[in-house]
Coordinates of C-alpha atoms and ligand atoms in Angstrom, one line a residue:
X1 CA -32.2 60.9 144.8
X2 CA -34.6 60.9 142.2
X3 CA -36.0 57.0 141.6
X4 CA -38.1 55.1 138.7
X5 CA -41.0 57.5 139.0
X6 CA -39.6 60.6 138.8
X7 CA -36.9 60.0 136.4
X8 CA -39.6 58.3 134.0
X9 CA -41.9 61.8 134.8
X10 CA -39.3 63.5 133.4
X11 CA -38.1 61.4 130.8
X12 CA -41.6 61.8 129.2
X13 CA -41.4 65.5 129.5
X14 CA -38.0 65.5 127.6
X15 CA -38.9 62.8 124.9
X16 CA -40.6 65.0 122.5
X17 CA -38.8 68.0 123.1
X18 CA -34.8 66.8 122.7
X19 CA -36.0 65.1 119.1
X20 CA -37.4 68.7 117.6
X21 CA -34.3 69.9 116.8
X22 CA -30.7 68.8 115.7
X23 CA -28.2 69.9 118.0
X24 CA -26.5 73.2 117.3
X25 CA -23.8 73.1 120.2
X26 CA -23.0 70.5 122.8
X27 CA -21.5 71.8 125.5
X28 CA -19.6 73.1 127.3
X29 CA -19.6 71.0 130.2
X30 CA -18.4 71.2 133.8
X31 CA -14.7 69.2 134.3
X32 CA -16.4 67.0 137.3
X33 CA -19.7 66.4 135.6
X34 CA -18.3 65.2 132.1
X35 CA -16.6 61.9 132.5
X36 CA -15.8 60.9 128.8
X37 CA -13.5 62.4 126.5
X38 CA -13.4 60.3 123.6
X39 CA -15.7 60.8 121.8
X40 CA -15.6 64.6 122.7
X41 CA -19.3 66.6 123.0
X42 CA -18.9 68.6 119.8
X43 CA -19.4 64.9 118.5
X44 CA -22.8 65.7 118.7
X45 CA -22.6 68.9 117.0
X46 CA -25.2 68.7 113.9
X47 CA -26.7 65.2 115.3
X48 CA -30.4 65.2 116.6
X49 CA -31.5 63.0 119.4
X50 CA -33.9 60.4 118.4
X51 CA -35.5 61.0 122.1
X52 CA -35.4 60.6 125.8
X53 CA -34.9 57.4 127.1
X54 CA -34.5 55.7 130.9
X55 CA -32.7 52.6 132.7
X56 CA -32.7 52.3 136.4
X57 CA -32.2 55.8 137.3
X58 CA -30.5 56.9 134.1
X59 CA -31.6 59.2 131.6
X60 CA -30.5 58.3 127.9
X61 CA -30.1 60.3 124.6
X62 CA -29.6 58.3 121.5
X63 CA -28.5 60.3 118.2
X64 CA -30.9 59.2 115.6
X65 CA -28.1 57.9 113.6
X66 CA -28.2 55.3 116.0
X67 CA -24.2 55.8 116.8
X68 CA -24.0 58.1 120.3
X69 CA -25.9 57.7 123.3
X70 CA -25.6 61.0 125.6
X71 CA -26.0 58.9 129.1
X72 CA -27.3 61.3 132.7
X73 CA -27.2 60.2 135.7
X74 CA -28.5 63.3 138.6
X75 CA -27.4 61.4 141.5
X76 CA -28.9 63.3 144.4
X77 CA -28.8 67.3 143.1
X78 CA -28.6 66.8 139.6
X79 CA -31.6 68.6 137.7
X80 CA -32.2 68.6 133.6
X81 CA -34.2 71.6 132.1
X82 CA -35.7 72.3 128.5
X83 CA -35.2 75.9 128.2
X84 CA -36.9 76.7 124.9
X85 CA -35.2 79.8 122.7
X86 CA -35.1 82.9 125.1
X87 CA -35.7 81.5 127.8
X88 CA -33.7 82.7 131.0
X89 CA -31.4 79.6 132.4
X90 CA -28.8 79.1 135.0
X91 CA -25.7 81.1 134.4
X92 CA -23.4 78.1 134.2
X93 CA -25.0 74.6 133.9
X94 CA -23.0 71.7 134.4
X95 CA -24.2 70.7 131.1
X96 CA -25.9 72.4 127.9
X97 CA -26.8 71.2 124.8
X98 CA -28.3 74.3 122.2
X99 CA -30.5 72.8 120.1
X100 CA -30.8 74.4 116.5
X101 CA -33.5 77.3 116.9
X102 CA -32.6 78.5 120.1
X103 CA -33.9 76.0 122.9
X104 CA -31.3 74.3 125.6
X105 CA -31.4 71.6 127.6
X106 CA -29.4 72.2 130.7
X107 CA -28.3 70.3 133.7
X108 CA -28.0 71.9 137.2
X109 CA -26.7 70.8 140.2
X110 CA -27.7 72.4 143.5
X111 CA -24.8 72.9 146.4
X112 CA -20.7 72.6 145.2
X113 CA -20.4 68.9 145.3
X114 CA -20.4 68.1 141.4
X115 CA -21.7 64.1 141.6
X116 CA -24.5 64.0 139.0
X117 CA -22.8 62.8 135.8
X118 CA -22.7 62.8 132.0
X119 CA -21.0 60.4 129.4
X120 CA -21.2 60.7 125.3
X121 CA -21.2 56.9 124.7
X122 CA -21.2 54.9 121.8
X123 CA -24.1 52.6 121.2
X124 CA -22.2 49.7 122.0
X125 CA -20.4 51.4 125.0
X126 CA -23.4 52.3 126.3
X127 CA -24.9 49.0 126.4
X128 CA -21.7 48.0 128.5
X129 CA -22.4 50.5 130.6
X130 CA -26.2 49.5 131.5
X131 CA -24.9 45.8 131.6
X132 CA -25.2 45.4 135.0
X133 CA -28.2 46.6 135.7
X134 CA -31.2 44.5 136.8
X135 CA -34.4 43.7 135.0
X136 CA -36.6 47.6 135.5
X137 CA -38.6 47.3 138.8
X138 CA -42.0 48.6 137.3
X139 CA -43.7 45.7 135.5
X140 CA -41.1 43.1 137.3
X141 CA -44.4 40.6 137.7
X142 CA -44.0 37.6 140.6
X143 CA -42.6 35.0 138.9
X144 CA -39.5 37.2 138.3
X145 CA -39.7 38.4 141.9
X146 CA -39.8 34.9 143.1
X147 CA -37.4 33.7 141.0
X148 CA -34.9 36.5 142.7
X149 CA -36.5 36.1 146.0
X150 CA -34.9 32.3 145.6
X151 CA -31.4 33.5 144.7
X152 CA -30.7 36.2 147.0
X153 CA -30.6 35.9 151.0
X154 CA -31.2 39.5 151.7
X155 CA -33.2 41.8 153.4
X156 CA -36.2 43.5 151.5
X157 CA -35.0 46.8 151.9
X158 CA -31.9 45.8 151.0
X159 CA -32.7 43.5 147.5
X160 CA -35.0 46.1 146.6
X161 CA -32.1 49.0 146.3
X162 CA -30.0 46.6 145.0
X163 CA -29.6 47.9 141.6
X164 CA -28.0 44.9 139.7
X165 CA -31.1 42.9 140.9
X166 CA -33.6 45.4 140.5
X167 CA -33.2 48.7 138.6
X168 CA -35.0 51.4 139.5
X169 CA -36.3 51.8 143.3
X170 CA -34.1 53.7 145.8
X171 CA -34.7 54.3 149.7
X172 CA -37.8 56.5 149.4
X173 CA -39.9 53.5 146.9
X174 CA -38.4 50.8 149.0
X175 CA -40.0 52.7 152.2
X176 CA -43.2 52.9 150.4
X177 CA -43.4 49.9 148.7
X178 CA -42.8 47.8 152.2
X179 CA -45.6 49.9 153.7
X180 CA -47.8 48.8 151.1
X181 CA -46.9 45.4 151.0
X182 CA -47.4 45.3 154.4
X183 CA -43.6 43.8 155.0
X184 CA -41.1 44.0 157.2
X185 CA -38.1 45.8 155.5
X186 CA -36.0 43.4 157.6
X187 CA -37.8 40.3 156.2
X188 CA -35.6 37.9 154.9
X189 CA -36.4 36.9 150.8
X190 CA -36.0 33.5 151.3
X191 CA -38.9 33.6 154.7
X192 CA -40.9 34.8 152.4
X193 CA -44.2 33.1 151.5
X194 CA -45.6 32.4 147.9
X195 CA -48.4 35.3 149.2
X196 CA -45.7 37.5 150.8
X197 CA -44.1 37.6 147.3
X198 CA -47.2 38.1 144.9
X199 CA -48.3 40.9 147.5
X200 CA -44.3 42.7 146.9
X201 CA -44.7 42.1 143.1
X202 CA -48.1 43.7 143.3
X203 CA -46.9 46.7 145.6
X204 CA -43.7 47.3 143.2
X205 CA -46.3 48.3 140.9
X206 CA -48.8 49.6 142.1
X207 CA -46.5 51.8 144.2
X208 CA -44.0 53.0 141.2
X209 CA -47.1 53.7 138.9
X210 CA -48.6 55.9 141.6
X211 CA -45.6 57.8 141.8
X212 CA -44.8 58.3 138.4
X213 CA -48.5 59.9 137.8
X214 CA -48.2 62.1 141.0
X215 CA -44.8 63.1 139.2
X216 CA -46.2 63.6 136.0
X217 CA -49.0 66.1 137.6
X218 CA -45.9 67.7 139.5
X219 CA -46.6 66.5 143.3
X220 CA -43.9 67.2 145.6
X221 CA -42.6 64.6 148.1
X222 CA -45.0 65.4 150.5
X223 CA -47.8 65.0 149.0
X224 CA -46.2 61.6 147.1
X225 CA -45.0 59.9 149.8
X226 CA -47.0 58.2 152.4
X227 CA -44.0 56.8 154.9
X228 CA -40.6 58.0 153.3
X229 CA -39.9 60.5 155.8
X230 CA -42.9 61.0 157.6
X231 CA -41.7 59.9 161.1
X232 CA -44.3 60.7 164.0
X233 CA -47.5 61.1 161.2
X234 CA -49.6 59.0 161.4
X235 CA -50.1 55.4 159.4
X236 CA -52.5 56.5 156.0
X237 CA -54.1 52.6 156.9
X238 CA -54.4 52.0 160.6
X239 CA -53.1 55.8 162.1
X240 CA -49.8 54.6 164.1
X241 CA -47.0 56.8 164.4
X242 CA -44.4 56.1 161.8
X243 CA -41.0 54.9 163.1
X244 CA -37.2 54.8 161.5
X245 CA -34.2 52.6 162.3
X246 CA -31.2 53.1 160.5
X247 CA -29.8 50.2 158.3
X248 CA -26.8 50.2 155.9
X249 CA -26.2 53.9 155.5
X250 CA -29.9 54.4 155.1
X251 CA -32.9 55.5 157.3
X252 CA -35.9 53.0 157.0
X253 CA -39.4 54.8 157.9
X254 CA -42.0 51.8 158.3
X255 CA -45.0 51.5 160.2
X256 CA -44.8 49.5 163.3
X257 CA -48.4 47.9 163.2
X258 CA -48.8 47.4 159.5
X259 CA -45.6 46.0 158.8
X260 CA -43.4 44.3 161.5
X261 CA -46.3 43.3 164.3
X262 CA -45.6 46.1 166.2
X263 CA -42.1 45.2 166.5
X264 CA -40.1 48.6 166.3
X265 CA -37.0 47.5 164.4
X266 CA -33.7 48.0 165.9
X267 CA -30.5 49.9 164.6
X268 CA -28.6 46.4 163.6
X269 CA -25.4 48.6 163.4
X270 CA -26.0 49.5 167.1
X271 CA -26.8 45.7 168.0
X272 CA -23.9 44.6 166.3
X273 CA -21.3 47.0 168.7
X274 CA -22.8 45.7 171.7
X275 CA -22.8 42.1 170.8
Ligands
LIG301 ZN1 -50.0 51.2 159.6

């Protein structure tokens, strides 16, 4: 699933685009992927977008009137495109909005499974919506880490997808901001030292900002990532094979020496059938 660095990439490549025109036609829209009917999409019809903005993982679209708020969430397949007039697009996005002049943005979604999402919002309703969502992960700073560090008995891996306490990182920046921190992704926020906790803050941004300029030059996961699915490369800092457990519906990549002492992690769903 895309995370804070590639949805920000793209929200920055959307921005200027989406405000150049006032929509001509919104819509039409596929059953599964629309998930508001009041107001209905031709609400838009005649509006323009004031921009592109993000929360978490969400992609926004304020009218400029300041009344609507077009909301996108990709999930896992979801893709948005700025087709501009004449240009050839997918036969039947999940989404499209024609923008006066001829250009479309257009949503896609690879495979059947319909899970990406879209809701036309009002401004308030859309600020209901993000509610719940944590302070944005890029920029978090240490005093705010520590502060959540203190509230929350969790694992790392496990705070840092948390959405409502952090918005923004998934699986693959949780696996690389560990790395870089040099933590355990089973280390427990409240074991953490003062140290421990300045070297995450540091990571969450050093690591996010990394990513969002490989995005924004167009890198592909394999060049972007360093540990997120590299199991058996080797470490970019000390050259140990990277291992995986998996934890919570997730698979952790981590590397043994850098991280956990050379502990290798075990699967704590496993431990907790034999115990
Ligand atoms: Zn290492």
């Amino acid at each position: 699933m895309p995370e804070l660095p590639e949805m920000e990439a793209w929200r920055r490549q959307l921005d200027g685009a989406v405000s150049a025109f006032a929509i001509a036609k919104a819509g039409p829209a596929h059953i599964a992927t629309l998930k508001t009917f009041d107001p209905p999409l031709s609400t838009l019809d005649g509006r323009r977008f004031e921009g592109a903005r993000r929360r978490a993982k969400r992609l926004l679209f304020p009218t400029d009137d300041g009344e609507l708020v077009l909301l996108v969430h990709l999930m896992t397949a979801g893709r948005l495109r700025y087709l501009r007039a004449g240009e050839q697009g997918p036969k039947t996005p999940a989404l499209q909005i024609a923008f006066e002049g001829g250009a479309r943005l257009v949503l896609t979604e690879a495979g059947s499974k319909k899970r990406a999402g879209v809701w036309l919002l009002t401004r308030e309703a859309a600020e209901a919506e993000l509610a719940h969502l944590g302070p944005e992960a890029l920029g978090l700073g240490s005093e705010r880490l520590a502060e959540i560090c203190a509230d929350e008995s969790r694992r790392l891996h496990s705070l840092l997808r948390d959405q409502r306490v952090i918005a923004g990182i998934g699986r693959a920046w949780a696996n690389e901001i560990l790395h870089c921190a040099q933590l355990s992704p089973y280390a427990l926020t409240k074991e953490l030292t003062p140290e421990e906790v300045e070297r995450l803050a540091a990571a969450i941004d050093s690591e996010l900002a990394r990513g969002l300029e490989l995005r924004e030059r167009g890198a592909k996961d394999d060049r972007t990532y360093r540990v997120h699915k590299k199991l058996g490369e080797p470490c970019d800092v000390c050259g140990t094979p990277i291992a995986q457990v998996d934890f919570e519906e997730h698979t952790i990549y981590y590397c043994p020496t850098c991280q956990t002492g050379g502990r290798i992690l075990k699967d704590r769903r496993l431990s907790r059938l034999l115990r």
